[in-house]
Amino acid sequence: MRIVVIGATGTIGKAVVAALEDRHELVKVGQTGGDHQVDIADSGSIRRLFDRIGRFDALVSAAGKVHFGALAELTEKEFELGLRNKLMGQVNLVLIGRDYVNDGGSFTLTSGVLSHDPIRYGASASLVNGALESFVKAAAIELDRGLRINVGSPGVLVESLPVFGEYFRGHEPVPGARVANAYVKSVEGLLTGQVLQVL
Ligand SMILES: NC(=O)c1ccc[n+]([C@@H]2O[C@H](COP(=O)([O-])OP(=O)(O)OC[C@H]3O[C@@H](n4cnc5c(N)ncnc54)[C@H](OP(=O)(O)O)[C@@H]3O)[C@@H](O)[C@H]2O)c1
């Protein structure tokens, strides 16, 4: 399969690339790194990316920023980052990507454990992750041409503990290789409309 990996240079993206690259042709996309660049917060940038890379069989998105901060200090502006970037960025990958994905293809997005297991400073992340999981369930029942859609919803990665560890005290960290398996299952299997938790 020809598989586009958005966020291929990131912690989850690298694990997904490692799990898929032996069997498939991967198109590795980052914001600044990778073979191609995109800003998922800009729908024009997404369309230009797809025009450059052409048709594909599967898209994996392991990209999306949210603001972490105390609820007492959050304003509309802080929520805007997660809504534009992680939520609508990934939704737009699907809405625009429909025109470029081959029949029978798939989309696999990324949410995260905070959709159902909230932490301090995570209100925006929880909101966005929950919205992504609801979107995927709804989109799956309407997608035509045999298209499928799932979302990977991992716990904090072992590899991310140096960065996020203090936010996730008491959470069971998951190795990137185990997280990547959920994406492999989504891409190579037949599931659709699923929230693939890796906890
Ligand atoms: N890591 C975890 O423990 C964990 C757990 C659950 C959920 N998640 C979620 O998984 C997603 C990826 O996390 P991660 O830890 O793998 O992130 P990461 O290591 O920071 O990597 C982010 C990746 O996304 C790309 N990127 C950043 N902003 C972008 C944009 N506007 N447009 C396109 N690409 C962009 C980066 O490209 P460049 O390198 O080129 O800048 C990089 O490839 C996030 O939404 C995160 O909330 C992460």
Short mmCIF file of C-alpha atoms and ligand atoms in Angstrom, two decimals:
data_model
loop_
_atom_site.label_atom_id
_atom_site.label_comp_id
_atom_site.label_asym_id
_atom_site.label_seq_id
_atom_site.Cartn_x
_atom_site.Cartn_y
_atom_site.Cartn_z
CA MET A 1 0.00 0.00 0.00
CA ARG A 2 0.98 3.63 -0.44
CA ILE A 3 0.60 5.11 3.06
CA VAL A 4 0.86 8.80 4.00
CA VAL A 5 2.09 9.33 7.57
CA ILE A 6 1.46 12.85 8.88
CA GLY A 7 3.70 13.50 11.88
CA ALA A 8 6.14 10.83 10.67
CA THR A 9 9.05 12.52 12.46
CA GLY A 10 7.33 12.54 15.87
CA THR A 11 7.35 10.07 18.74
CA ILE A 12 4.24 8.13 17.65
CA GLY A 13 4.91 8.73 13.95
CA LYS A 14 8.39 7.21 14.11
CA ALA A 15 7.01 4.09 15.80
CA VAL A 16 4.28 3.79 13.16
CA VAL A 17 6.83 4.23 10.34
CA ALA A 18 9.05 1.52 11.86
CA ALA A 19 6.08 -0.88 12.05
CA LEU A 20 4.92 -0.34 8.46
CA GLU A 21 7.91 0.57 6.30
CA ASP A 22 9.09 -2.98 5.52
CA ARG A 23 5.82 -3.90 3.81
CA HIS A 24 4.59 -0.62 2.29
CA GLU A 25 5.57 2.52 0.42
CA LEU A 26 5.50 5.30 3.03
CA VAL A 27 5.17 9.02 2.34
CA LYS A 28 6.65 10.65 5.45
CA VAL A 29 5.25 14.09 6.26
CA GLY A 30 6.21 16.54 9.00
CA GLN A 31 5.71 20.20 9.69
CA THR A 32 9.41 21.03 9.30
CA GLY A 33 10.98 17.58 8.76
CA GLY A 34 10.07 14.50 6.73
CA ASP A 35 10.06 14.07 2.95
CA HIS A 36 7.13 16.51 2.58
CA GLN A 37 5.86 19.31 4.82
CA VAL A 38 2.35 20.41 5.79
CA ASP A 39 0.69 22.59 8.38
CA ILE A 40 -2.48 20.69 9.27
CA ALA A 41 -3.95 23.87 10.82
CA ASP A 42 -4.09 25.35 7.28
CA SER A 43 -6.48 23.61 4.88
CA GLY A 44 -4.72 25.22 1.89
CA SER A 45 -1.46 23.64 3.01
CA ILE A 46 -3.21 20.22 3.27
CA ARG A 47 -4.58 20.50 -0.27
CA ARG A 48 -1.17 21.56 -1.63
CA LEU A 49 0.40 18.53 0.10
CA PHE A 50 -2.07 16.10 -1.49
CA ASP A 51 -1.63 17.77 -4.90
CA ARG A 52 2.13 17.17 -4.58
CA ILE A 53 2.07 13.59 -3.34
CA GLY A 54 -0.89 12.28 -5.36
CA ARG A 55 -3.15 9.34 -4.62
CA PHE A 56 -2.70 7.01 -1.66
CA ASP A 57 -4.29 3.95 -0.02
CA ALA A 58 -4.07 4.92 3.66
CA LEU A 59 -3.40 8.01 5.72
CA VAL A 60 -2.14 7.93 9.30
CA SER A 61 -2.13 11.16 11.29
CA ALA A 62 0.03 11.30 14.41
CA ALA A 63 0.09 15.10 14.62
CA GLY A 64 -1.86 17.73 16.50
CA LYS A 65 -1.13 20.37 19.10
CA VAL A 66 -3.21 21.38 22.10
CA HIS A 67 -2.61 23.87 24.90
CA PHE A 68 -1.96 22.43 28.37
CA GLY A 69 -2.79 24.74 31.26
CA ALA A 70 -4.85 25.27 34.39
CA LEU A 71 -8.58 25.54 33.70
CA ALA A 72 -8.69 28.74 35.78
CA GLU A 73 -6.37 30.40 33.26
CA LEU A 74 -7.83 29.03 30.05
CA THR A 75 -9.61 31.42 27.72
CA GLU A 76 -11.13 30.93 24.30
CA LYS A 77 -7.71 31.73 22.82
CA GLU A 78 -5.99 28.72 24.44
CA PHE A 79 -8.77 26.38 23.28
CA GLU A 80 -8.39 27.76 19.75
CA LEU A 81 -5.00 25.99 19.31
CA GLY A 82 -6.41 22.50 19.93
CA LEU A 83 -9.57 23.18 17.92
CA ARG A 84 -7.72 24.50 14.85
CA ASN A 85 -4.70 22.23 15.03
CA LYS A 86 -5.35 18.79 16.54
CA LEU A 87 -9.14 18.68 15.94
CA MET A 88 -9.91 20.47 12.66
CA GLY A 89 -6.42 19.75 11.34
CA GLN A 90 -7.11 16.02 11.48
CA VAL A 91 -10.76 16.38 10.40
CA ASN A 92 -9.57 18.37 7.38
CA LEU A 93 -7.06 15.62 6.52
CA VAL A 94 -10.13 13.40 6.09
CA LEU A 95 -12.43 15.94 4.39
CA ILE A 96 -9.77 16.95 1.86
CA GLY A 97 -8.09 13.54 1.75
CA ARG A 98 -11.33 11.92 0.50
CA ASP A 99 -10.53 13.39 -2.92
CA TYR A 100 -7.12 11.70 -3.02
CA VAL A 101 -7.57 8.35 -1.25
CA ASN A 102 -8.18 5.26 -3.37
CA ASP A 103 -11.42 3.25 -3.02
CA GLY A 104 -11.19 0.87 -0.05
CA GLY A 105 -8.63 3.11 1.63
CA SER A 106 -8.42 4.21 5.24
CA PHE A 107 -7.80 7.11 7.58
CA THR A 108 -6.30 6.62 11.06
CA LEU A 109 -6.28 9.68 13.32
CA THR A 110 -4.84 10.20 16.81
CA SER A 111 -6.66 11.25 19.99
CA GLY A 112 -5.36 9.99 23.35
CA VAL A 113 -6.16 8.67 26.81
CA LEU A 114 -7.32 12.08 28.06
CA SER A 115 -10.66 11.63 26.25
CA HIS A 116 -11.76 9.37 29.12
CA ASP A 117 -9.06 9.69 31.82
CA PRO A 118 -8.54 13.40 32.46
CA ILE A 119 -5.55 15.01 34.15
CA ARG A 120 -4.80 18.41 35.64
CA TYR A 121 -4.10 20.97 32.86
CA GLY A 122 -5.71 18.70 30.27
CA ALA A 123 -9.17 20.25 29.71
CA SER A 124 -8.43 21.34 26.14
CA ALA A 125 -6.76 18.01 25.29
CA SER A 126 -9.73 16.06 26.72
CA LEU A 127 -12.19 18.17 24.75
CA VAL A 128 -10.33 17.67 21.48
CA ASN A 129 -9.66 13.94 22.01
CA GLY A 130 -13.31 13.28 22.84
CA ALA A 131 -14.43 15.21 19.76
CA LEU A 132 -12.06 13.25 17.51
CA GLU A 133 -13.34 9.93 18.84
CA SER A 134 -16.97 10.98 18.30
CA PHE A 135 -16.15 12.25 14.80
CA VAL A 136 -14.57 8.94 13.79
CA LYS A 137 -17.58 6.91 14.98
CA ALA A 138 -19.95 9.16 13.03
CA ALA A 139 -17.84 9.52 9.90
CA ALA A 140 -17.39 5.74 9.61
CA ILE A 141 -21.11 5.14 9.06
CA GLU A 142 -21.28 7.67 6.22
CA LEU A 143 -18.01 7.18 4.37
CA ASP A 144 -18.64 5.57 1.00
CA ARG A 145 -16.43 3.76 -1.58
CA GLY A 146 -15.38 1.22 1.07
CA LEU A 147 -13.41 3.88 2.94
CA ARG A 148 -12.63 3.19 6.61
CA ILE A 149 -11.70 5.46 9.53
CA ASN A 150 -10.36 4.75 13.03
CA VAL A 151 -8.57 6.68 15.74
CA GLY A 152 -5.60 5.58 17.83
CA SER A 153 -6.09 6.57 21.47
CA PRO A 154 -2.88 5.77 23.34
CA GLY A 155 -1.84 6.37 26.90
CA VAL A 156 1.34 8.33 27.53
CA LEU A 157 4.25 6.75 25.66
CA VAL A 158 7.32 5.49 27.50
CA GLU A 159 9.36 7.54 25.01
CA SER A 160 7.47 10.72 25.99
CA LEU A 161 7.97 10.44 29.76
CA PRO A 162 10.93 12.87 29.76
CA VAL A 163 8.59 15.52 28.28
CA PHE A 164 5.11 14.71 29.68
CA GLY A 165 5.86 12.39 32.61
CA GLU A 166 5.07 14.87 35.36
CA TYR A 167 1.56 15.49 33.93
CA PHE A 168 0.78 11.76 33.90
CA ARG A 169 1.72 10.58 37.40
CA GLY A 170 0.10 7.20 38.08
CA HIS A 171 -0.62 6.48 34.41
CA GLU A 172 0.80 3.27 32.96
CA PRO A 173 3.17 4.32 30.15
CA VAL A 174 2.96 2.33 26.91
CA PRO A 175 5.91 1.53 24.62
CA GLY A 176 5.77 3.15 21.19
CA ALA A 177 6.03 -0.23 19.47
CA ARG A 178 2.81 -1.38 21.18
CA VAL A 179 1.06 1.87 20.23
CA ALA A 180 2.17 1.40 16.63
CA ASN A 181 0.41 -1.99 16.50
CA ALA A 182 -2.98 -0.26 16.86
CA TYR A 183 -2.19 1.79 13.75
CA VAL A 184 -1.04 -1.33 11.88
CA LYS A 185 -4.33 -3.02 12.80
CA SER A 186 -6.27 -0.02 11.53
CA VAL A 187 -4.34 0.24 8.24
CA GLU A 188 -3.97 -3.44 7.35
CA GLY A 189 -7.18 -4.80 8.91
CA LEU A 190 -10.85 -4.17 8.22
CA LEU A 191 -11.97 -2.26 11.32
CA THR A 192 -13.87 1.00 10.95
CA GLY A 193 -15.39 3.50 13.37
CA GLN A 194 -13.19 2.20 16.17
CA VAL A 195 -11.39 3.97 19.00
CA LEU A 196 -8.22 1.88 19.30
CA GLN A 197 -7.14 2.36 22.89
CA VAL A 198 -3.60 1.36 23.83
CA LEU A 199 -3.35 1.53 27.62
N1 LIG B 1 3.41 11.09 22.94
C1 LIG B 1 2.43 10.64 23.73
O1 LIG B 1 2.66 10.11 24.84
C2 LIG B 1 1.01 10.75 23.26
C3 LIG B 1 0.01 9.99 23.89
C4 LIG B 1 -1.30 10.11 23.44
C5 LIG B 1 -1.63 10.96 22.39
N2 LIG B 1 -0.63 11.69 21.81
C6 LIG B 1 -1.00 12.60 20.71
O2 LIG B 1 -0.37 12.13 19.53
C7 LIG B 1 -0.04 13.23 18.69
C8 LIG B 1 1.44 13.13 18.34
O3 LIG B 1 2.18 13.13 19.54
P1 LIG B 1 3.77 12.92 19.57
O4 LIG B 1 4.18 12.86 20.99
O5 LIG B 1 4.16 11.84 18.63
O6 LIG B 1 4.22 14.35 18.98
P2 LIG B 1 5.68 14.87 18.61
O7 LIG B 1 6.74 13.90 18.99
O8 LIG B 1 5.77 16.28 19.10
O9 LIG B 1 5.63 14.89 17.00
C9 LIG B 1 4.68 15.68 16.34
C10 LIG B 1 4.73 15.36 14.87
O10 LIG B 1 3.73 16.14 14.22
C11 LIG B 1 4.32 17.05 13.30
N3 LIG B 1 3.59 18.32 13.40
C12 LIG B 1 3.56 19.20 14.43
N4 LIG B 1 2.73 20.22 14.14
C13 LIG B 1 2.25 19.99 12.89
C14 LIG B 1 1.37 20.68 12.02
N5 LIG B 1 0.81 21.86 12.37
N6 LIG B 1 1.12 20.15 10.80
C15 LIG B 1 1.67 18.97 10.44
N7 LIG B 1 2.50 18.25 11.22
C16 LIG B 1 2.78 18.76 12.43
C17 LIG B 1 5.77 17.17 13.70
O11 LIG B 1 6.55 17.54 12.57
P3 LIG B 1 8.05 18.20 12.71
O12 LIG B 1 8.88 17.22 13.50
O13 LIG B 1 8.50 18.33 11.30
O14 LIG B 1 7.85 19.50 13.43
C18 LIG B 1 6.06 15.75 14.19
O15 LIG B 1 6.27 14.88 13.10
C19 LIG B 1 -0.40 14.50 19.48
O16 LIG B 1 -1.64 14.96 19.05
C20 LIG B 1 -0.51 14.01 20.90
O17 LIG B 1 -1.44 14.75 21.67
C21 LIG B 1 0.66 11.59 22.21
#
